[in-house]
mmCIF file with all atom_site columns, N, CA and C in Angstrom:
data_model
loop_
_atom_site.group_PDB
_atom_site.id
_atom_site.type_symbol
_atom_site.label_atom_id
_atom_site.label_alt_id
_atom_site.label_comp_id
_atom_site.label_asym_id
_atom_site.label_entity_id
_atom_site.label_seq_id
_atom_site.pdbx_PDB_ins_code
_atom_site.Cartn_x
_atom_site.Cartn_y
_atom_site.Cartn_z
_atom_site.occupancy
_atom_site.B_iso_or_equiv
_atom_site.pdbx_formal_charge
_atom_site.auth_seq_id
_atom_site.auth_comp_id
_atom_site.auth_asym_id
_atom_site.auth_atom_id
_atom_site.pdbx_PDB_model_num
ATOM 1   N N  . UNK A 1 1  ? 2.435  3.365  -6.601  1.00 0.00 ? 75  UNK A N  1
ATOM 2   C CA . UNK A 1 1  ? 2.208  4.421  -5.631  1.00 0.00 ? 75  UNK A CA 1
ATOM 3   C C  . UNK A 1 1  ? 0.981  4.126  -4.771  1.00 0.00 ? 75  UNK A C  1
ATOM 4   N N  . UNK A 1 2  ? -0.441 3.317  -5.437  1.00 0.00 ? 76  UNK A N  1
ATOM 5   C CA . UNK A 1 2  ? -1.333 3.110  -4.446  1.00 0.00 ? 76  UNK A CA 1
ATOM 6   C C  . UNK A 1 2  ? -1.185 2.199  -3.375  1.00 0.00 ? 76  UNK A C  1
ATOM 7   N N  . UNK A 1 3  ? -0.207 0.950  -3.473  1.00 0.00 ? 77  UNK A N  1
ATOM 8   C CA . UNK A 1 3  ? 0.131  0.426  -2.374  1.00 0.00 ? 77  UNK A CA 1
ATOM 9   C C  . UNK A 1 3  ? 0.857  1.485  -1.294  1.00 0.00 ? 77  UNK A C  1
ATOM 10  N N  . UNK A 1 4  ? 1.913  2.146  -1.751  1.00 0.00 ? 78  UNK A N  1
ATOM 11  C CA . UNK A 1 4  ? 2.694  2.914  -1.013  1.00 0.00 ? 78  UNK A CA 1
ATOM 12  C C  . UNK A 1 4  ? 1.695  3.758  0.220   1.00 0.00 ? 78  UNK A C  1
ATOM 13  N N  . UNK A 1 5  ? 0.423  4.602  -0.823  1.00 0.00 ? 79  UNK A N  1
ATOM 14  C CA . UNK A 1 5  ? -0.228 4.648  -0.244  1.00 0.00 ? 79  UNK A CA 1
ATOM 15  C C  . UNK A 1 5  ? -1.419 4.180  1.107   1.00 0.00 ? 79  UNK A C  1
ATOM 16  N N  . UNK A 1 6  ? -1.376 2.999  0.430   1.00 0.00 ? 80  UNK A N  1
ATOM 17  C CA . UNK A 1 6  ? -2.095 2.352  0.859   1.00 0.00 ? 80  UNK A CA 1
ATOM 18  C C  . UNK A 1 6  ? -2.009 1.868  2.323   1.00 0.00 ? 80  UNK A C  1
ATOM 19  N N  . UNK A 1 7  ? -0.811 1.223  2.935   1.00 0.00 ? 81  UNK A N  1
ATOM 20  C CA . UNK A 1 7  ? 0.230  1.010  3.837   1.00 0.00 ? 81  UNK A CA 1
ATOM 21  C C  . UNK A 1 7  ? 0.332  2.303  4.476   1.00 0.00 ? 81  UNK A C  1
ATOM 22  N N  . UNK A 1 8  ? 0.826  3.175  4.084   1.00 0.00 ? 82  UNK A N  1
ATOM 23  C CA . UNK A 1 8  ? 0.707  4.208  4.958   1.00 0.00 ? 82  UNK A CA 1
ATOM 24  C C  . UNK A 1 8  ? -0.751 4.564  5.798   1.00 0.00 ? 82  UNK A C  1
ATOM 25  N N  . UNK A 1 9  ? -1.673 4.799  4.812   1.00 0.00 ? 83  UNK A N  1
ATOM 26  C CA . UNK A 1 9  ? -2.857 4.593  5.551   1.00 0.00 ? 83  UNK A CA 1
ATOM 27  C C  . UNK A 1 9  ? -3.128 3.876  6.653   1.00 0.00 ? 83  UNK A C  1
ATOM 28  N N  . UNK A 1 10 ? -2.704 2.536  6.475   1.00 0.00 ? 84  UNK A N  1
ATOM 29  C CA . UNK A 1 10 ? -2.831 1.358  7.473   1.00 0.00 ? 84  UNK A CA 1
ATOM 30  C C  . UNK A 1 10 ? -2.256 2.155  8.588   1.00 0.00 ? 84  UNK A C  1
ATOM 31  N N  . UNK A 1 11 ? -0.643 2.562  8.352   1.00 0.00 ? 85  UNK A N  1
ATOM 32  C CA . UNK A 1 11 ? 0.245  2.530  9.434   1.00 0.00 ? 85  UNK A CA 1
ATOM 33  C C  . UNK A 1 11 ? -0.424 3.731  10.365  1.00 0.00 ? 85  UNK A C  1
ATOM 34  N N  . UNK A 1 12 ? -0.794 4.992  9.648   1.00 0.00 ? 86  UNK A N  1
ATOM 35  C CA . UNK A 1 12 ? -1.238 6.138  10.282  1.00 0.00 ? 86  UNK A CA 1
ATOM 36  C C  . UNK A 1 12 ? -2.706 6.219  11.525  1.00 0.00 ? 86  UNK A C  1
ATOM 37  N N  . UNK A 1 13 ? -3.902 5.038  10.241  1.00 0.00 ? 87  UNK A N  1
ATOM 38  C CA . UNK A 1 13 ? -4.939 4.615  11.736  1.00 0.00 ? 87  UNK A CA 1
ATOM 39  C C  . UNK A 1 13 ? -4.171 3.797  12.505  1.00 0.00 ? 87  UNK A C  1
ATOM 40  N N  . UNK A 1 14 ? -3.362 3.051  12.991  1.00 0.00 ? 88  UNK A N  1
ATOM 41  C CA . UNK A 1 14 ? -3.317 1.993  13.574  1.00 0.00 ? 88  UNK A CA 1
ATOM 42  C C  . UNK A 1 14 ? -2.565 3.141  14.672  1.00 0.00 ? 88  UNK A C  1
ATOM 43  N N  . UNK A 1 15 ? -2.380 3.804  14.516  1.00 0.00 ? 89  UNK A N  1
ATOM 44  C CA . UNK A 1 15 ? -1.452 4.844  16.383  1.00 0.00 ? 89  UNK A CA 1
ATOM 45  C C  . UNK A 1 15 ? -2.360 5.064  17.063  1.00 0.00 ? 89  UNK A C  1
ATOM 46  N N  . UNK A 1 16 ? -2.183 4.480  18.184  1.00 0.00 ? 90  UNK A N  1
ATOM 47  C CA . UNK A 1 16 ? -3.017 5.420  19.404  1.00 0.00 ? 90  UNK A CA 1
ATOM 48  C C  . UNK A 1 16 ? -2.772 6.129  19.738  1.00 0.00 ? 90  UNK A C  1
ATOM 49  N N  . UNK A 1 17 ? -3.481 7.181  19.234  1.00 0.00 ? 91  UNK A N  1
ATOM 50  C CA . UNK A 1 17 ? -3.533 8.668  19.641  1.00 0.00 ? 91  UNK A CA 1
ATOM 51  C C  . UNK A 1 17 ? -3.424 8.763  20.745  1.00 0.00 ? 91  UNK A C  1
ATOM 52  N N  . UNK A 1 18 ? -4.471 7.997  21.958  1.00 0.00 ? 92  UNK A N  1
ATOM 53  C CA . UNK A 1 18 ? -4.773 8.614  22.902  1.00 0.00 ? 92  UNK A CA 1
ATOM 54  C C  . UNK A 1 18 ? -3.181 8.857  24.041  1.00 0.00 ? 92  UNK A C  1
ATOM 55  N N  . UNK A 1 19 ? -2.064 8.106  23.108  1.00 0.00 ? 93  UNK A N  1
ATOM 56  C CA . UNK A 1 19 ? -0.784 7.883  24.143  1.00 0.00 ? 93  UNK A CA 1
ATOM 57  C C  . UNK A 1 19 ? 0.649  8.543  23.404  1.00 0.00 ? 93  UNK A C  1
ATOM 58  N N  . UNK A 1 20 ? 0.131  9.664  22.766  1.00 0.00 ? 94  UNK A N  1
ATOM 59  C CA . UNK A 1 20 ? 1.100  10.450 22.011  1.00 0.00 ? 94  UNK A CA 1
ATOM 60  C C  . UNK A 1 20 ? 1.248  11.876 22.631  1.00 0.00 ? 94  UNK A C  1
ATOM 61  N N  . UNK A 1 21 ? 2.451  12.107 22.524  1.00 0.00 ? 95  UNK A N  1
ATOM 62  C CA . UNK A 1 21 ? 2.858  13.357 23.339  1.00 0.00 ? 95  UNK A CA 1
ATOM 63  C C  . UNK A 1 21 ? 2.593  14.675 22.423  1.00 0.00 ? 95  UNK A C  1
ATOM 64  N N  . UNK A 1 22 ? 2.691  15.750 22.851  1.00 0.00 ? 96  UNK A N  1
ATOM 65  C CA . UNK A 1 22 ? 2.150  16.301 21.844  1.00 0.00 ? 96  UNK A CA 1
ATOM 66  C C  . UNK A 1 22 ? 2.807  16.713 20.907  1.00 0.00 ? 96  UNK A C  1
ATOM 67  N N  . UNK A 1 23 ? 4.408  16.468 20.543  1.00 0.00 ? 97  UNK A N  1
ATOM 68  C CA . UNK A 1 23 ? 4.849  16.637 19.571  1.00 0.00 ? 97  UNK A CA 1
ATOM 69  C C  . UNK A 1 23 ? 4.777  15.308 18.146  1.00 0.00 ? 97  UNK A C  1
ATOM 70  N N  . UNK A 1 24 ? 4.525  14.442 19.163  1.00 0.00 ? 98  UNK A N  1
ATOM 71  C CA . UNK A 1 24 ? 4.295  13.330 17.990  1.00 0.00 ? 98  UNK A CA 1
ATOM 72  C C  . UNK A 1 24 ? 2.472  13.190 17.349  1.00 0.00 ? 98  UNK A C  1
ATOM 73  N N  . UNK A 1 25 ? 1.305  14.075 17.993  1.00 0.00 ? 99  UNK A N  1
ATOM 74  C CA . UNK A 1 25 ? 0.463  14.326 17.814  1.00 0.00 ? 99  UNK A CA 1
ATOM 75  C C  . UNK A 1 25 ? 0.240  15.469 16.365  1.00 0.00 ? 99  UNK A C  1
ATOM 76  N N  . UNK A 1 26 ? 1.265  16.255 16.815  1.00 0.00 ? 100 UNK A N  1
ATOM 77  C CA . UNK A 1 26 ? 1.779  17.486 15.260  1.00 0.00 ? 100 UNK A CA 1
ATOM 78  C C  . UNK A 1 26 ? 2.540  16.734 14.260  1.00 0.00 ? 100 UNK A C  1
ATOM 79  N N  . UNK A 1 27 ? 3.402  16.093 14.828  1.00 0.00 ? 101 UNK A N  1
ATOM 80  C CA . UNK A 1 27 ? 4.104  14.868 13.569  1.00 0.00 ? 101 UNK A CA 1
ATOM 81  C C  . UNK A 1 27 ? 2.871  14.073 12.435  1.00 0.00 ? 101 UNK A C  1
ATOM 82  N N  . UNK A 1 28 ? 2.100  13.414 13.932  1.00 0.00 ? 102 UNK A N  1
ATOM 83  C CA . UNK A 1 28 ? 0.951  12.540 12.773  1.00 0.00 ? 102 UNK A CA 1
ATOM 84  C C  . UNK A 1 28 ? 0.249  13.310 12.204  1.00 0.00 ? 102 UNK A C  1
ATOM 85  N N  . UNK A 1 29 ? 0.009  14.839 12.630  1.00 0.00 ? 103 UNK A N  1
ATOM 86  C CA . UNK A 1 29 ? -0.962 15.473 12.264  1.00 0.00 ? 103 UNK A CA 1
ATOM 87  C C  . UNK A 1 29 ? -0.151 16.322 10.348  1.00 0.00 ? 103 UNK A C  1
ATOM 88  N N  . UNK A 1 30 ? 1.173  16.054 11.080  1.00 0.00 ? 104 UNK A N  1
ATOM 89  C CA . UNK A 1 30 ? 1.826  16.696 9.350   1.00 0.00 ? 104 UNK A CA 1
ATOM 90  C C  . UNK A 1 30 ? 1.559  15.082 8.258   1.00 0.00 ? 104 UNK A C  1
ATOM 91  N N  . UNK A 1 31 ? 1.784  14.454 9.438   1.00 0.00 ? 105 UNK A N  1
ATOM 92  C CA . UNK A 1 31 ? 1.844  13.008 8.005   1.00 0.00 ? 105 UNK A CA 1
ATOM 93  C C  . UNK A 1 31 ? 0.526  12.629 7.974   1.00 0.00 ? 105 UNK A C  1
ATOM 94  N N  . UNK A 1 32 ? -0.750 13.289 8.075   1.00 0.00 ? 106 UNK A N  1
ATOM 95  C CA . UNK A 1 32 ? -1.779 12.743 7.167   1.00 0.00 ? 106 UNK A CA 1
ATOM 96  C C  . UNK A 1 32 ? -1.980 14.056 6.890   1.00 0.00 ? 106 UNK A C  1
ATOM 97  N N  . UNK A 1 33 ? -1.581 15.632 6.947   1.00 0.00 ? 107 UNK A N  1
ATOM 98  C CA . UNK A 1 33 ? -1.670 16.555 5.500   1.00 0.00 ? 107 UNK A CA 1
ATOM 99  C C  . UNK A 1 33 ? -0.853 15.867 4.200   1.00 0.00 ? 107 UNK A C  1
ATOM 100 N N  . UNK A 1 34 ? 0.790  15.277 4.779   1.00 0.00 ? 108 UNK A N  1
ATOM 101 C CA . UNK A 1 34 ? 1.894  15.059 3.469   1.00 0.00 ? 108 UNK A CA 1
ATOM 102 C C  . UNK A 1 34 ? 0.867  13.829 2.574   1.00 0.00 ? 108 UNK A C  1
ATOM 103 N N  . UNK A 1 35 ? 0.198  12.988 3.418   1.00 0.00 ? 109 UNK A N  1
ATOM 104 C CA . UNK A 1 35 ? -0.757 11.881 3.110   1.00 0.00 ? 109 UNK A CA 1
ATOM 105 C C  . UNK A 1 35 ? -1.585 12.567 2.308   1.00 0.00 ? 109 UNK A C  1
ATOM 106 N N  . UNK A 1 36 ? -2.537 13.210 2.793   1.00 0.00 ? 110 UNK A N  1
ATOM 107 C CA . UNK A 1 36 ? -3.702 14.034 1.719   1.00 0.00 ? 110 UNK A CA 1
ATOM 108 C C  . UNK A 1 36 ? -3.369 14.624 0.447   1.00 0.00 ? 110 UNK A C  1
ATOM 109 N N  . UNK A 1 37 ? -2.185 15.336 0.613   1.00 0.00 ? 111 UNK A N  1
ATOM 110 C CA . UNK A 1 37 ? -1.226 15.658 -0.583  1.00 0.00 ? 111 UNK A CA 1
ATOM 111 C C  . UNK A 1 37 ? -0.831 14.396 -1.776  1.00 0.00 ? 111 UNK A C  1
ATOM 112 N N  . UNK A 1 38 ? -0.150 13.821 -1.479  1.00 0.00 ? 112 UNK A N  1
ATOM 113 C CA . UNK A 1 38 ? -0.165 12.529 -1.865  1.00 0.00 ? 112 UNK A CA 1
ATOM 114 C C  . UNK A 1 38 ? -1.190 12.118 -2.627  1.00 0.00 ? 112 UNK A C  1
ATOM 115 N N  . UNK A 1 39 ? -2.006 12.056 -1.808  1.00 0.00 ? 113 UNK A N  1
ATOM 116 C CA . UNK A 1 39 ? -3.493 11.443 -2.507  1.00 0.00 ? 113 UNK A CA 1
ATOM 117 C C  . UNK A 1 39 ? -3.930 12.266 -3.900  1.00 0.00 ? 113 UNK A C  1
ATOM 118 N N  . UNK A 1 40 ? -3.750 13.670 -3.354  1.00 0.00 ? 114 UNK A N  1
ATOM 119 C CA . UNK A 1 40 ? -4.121 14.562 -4.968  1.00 0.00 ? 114 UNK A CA 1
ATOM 120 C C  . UNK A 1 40 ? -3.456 14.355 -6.008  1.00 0.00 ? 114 UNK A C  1
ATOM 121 N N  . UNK A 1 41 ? -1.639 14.562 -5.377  1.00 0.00 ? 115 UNK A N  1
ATOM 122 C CA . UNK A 1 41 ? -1.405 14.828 -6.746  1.00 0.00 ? 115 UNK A CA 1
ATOM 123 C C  . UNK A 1 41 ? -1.081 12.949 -7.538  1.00 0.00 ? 115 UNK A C  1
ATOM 124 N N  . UNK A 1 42 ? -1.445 11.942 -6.822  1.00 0.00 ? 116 UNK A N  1
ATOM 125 C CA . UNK A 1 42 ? -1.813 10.890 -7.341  1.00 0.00 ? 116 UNK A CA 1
ATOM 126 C C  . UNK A 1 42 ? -2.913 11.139 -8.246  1.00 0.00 ? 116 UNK A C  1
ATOM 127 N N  . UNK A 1 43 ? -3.637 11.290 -8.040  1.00 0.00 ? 117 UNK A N  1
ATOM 128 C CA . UNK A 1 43 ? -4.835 11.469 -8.882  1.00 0.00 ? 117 UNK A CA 1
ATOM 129 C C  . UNK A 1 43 ? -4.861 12.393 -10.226 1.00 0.00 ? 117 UNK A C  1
ATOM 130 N N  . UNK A 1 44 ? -4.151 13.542 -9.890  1.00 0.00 ? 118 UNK A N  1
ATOM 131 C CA . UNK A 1 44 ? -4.019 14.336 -10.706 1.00 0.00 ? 118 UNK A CA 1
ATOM 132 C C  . UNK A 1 44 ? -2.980 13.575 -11.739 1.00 0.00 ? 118 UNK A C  1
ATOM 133 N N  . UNK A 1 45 ? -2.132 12.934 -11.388 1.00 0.00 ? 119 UNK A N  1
ATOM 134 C CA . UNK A 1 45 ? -1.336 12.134 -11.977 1.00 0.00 ? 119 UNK A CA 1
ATOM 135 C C  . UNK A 1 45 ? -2.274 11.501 -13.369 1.00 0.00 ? 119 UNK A C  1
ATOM 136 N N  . UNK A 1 46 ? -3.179 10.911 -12.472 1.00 0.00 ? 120 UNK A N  1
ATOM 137 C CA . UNK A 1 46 ? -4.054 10.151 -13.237 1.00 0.00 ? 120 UNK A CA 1
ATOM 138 C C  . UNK A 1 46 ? -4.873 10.719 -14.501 1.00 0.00 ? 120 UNK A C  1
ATOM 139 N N  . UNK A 1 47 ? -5.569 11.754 -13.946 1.00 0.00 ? 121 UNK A N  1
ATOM 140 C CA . UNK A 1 47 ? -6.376 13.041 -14.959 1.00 0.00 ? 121 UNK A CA 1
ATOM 141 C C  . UNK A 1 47 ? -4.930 13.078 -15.885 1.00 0.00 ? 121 UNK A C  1
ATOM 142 N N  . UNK A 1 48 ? -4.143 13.721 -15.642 1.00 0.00 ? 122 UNK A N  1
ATOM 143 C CA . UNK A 1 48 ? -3.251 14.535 -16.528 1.00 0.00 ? 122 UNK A CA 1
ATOM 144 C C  . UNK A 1 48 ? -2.625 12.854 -17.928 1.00 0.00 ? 122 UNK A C  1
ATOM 145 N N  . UNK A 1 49 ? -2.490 11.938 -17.338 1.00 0.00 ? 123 UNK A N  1
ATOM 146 C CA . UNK A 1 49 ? -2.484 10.724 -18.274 1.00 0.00 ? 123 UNK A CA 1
ATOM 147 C C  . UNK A 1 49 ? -3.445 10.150 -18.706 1.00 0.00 ? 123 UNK A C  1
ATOM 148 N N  . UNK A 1 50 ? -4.764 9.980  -18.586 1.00 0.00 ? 124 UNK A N  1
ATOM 149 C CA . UNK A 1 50 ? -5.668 10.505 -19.311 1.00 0.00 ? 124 UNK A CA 1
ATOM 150 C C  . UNK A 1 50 ? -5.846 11.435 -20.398 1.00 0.00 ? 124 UNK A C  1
ATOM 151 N N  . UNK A 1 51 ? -5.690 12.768 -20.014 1.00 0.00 ? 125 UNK A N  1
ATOM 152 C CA . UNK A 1 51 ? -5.648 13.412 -21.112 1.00 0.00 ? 125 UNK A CA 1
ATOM 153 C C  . UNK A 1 51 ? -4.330 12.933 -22.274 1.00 0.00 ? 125 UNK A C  1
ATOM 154 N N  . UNK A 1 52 ? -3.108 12.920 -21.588 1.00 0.00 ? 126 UNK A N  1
ATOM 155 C CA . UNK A 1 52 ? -2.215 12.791 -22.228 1.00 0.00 ? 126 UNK A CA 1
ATOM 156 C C  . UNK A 1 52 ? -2.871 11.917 -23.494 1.00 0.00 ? 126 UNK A C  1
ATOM 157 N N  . UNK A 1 53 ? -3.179 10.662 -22.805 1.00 0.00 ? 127 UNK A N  1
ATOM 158 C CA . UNK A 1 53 ? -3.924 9.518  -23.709 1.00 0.00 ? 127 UNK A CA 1
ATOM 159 C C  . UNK A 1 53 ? -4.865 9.799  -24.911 1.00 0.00 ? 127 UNK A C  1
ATOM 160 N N  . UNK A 1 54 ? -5.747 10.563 -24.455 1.00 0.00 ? 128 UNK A N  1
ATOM 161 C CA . UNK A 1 54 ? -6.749 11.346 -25.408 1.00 0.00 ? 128 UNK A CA 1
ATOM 162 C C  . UNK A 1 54 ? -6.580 12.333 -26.964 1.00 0.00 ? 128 UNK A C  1
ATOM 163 N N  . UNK A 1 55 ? -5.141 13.025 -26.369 1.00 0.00 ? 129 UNK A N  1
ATOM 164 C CA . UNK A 1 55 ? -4.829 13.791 -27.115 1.00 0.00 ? 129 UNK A CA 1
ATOM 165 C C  . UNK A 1 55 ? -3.757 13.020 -28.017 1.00 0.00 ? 129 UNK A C  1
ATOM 166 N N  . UNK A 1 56 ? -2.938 11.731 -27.334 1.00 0.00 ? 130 UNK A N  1
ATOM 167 C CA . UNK A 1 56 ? -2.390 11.181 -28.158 1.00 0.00 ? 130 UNK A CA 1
ATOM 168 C C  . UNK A 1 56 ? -2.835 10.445 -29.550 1.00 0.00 ? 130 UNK A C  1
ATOM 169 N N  . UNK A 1 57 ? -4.211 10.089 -28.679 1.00 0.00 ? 131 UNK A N  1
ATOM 170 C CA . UNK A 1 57 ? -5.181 9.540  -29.908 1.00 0.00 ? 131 UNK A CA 1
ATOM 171 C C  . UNK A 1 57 ? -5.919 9.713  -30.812 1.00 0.00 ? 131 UNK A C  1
ATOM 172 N N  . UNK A 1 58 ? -5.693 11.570 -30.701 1.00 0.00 ? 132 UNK A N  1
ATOM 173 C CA . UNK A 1 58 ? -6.759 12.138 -31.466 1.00 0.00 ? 132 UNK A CA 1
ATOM 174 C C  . UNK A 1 58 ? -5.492 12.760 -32.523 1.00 0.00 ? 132 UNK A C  1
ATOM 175 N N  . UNK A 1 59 ? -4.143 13.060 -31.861 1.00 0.00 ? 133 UNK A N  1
ATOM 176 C CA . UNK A 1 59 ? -3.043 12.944 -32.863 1.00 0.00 ? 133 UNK A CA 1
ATOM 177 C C  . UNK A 1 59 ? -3.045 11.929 -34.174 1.00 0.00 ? 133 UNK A C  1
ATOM 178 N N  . UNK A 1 60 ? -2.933 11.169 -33.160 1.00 0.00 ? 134 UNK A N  1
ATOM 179 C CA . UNK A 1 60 ? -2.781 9.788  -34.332 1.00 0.00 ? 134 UNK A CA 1
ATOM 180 C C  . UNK A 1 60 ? -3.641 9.571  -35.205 1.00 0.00 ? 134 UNK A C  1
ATOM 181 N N  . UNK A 1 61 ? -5.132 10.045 -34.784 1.00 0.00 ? 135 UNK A N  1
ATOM 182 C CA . UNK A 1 61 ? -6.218 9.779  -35.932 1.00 0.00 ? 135 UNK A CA 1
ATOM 183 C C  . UNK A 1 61 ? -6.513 10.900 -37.055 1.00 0.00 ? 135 UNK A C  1
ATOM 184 N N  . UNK A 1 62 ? -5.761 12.191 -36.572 1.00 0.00 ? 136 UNK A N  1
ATOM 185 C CA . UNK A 1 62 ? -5.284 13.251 -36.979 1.00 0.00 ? 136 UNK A CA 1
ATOM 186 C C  . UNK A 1 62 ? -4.465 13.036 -38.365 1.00 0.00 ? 136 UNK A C  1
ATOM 187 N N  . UNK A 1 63 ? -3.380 12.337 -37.626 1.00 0.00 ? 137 UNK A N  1
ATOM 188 C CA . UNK A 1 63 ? -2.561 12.154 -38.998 1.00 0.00 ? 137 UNK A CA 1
ATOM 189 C C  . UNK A 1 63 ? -3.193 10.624 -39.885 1.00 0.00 ? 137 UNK A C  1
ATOM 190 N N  . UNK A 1 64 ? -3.569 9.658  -39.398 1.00 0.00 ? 138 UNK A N  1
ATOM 191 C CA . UNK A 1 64 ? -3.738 9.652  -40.131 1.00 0.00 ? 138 UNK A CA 1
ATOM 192 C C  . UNK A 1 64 ? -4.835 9.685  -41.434 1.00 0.00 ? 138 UNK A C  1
ATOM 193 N N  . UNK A 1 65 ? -5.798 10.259 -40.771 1.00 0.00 ? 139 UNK A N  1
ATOM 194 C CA . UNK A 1 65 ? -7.032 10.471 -41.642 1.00 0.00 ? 139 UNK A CA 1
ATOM 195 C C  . UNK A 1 65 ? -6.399 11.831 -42.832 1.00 0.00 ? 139 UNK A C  1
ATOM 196 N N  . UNK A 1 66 ? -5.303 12.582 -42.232 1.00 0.00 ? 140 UNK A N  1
ATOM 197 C CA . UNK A 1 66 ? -4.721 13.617 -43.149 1.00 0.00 ? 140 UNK A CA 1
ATOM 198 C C  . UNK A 1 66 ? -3.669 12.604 -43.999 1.00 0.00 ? 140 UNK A C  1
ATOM 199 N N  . UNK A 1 67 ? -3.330 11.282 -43.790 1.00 0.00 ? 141 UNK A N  1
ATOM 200 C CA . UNK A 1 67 ? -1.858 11.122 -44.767 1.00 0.00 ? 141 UNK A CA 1
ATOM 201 C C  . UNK A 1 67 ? -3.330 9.946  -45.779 1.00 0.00 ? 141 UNK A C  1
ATOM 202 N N  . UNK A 1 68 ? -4.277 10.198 -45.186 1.00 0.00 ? 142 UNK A N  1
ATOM 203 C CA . UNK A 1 68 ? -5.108 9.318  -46.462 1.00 0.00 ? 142 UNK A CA 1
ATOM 204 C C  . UNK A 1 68 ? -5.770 9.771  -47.458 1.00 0.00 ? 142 UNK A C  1
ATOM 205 N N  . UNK A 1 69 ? -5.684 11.114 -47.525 1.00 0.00 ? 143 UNK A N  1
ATOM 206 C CA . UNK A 1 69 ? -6.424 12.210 -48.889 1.00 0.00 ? 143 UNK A CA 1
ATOM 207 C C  . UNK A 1 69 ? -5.678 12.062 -49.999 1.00 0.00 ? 143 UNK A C  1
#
């Protein structure tokens, strides 16, 4: 997804604004909100597998420090 990202970025600075009509000015202007969006819930992606990770590991040390009594 960060390449995906990434590329888009590229593609979005590289328009000259200064020669866009003004409906394609509201277009670019929706595709770097859908862009910003993107960017969060990437990240959040990230936090939330993280935790996932954390809690998987505290499972596991969970059991087995309980299957060793």
């Amino acid at each position: 997804m960060a390449d995906t990202i990434a590329e888009t970025v590229d593609l979005l600075y590289g328009v000259d604004q200064d020669n866009l009509t003004v409906e394609q000015q509201i277009s670019l202007g929706q595709a770097y909100a859908a862009l910003a969006q993107a960017e969060q819930l990437h990240r959040l992606n990230e936090q939330l597998h993280s935790i996932h990770q954390l809690l998987s590991a505290s499972a596991l040390r969970a059991a087995v420090d309980g299957s060793g009594r």
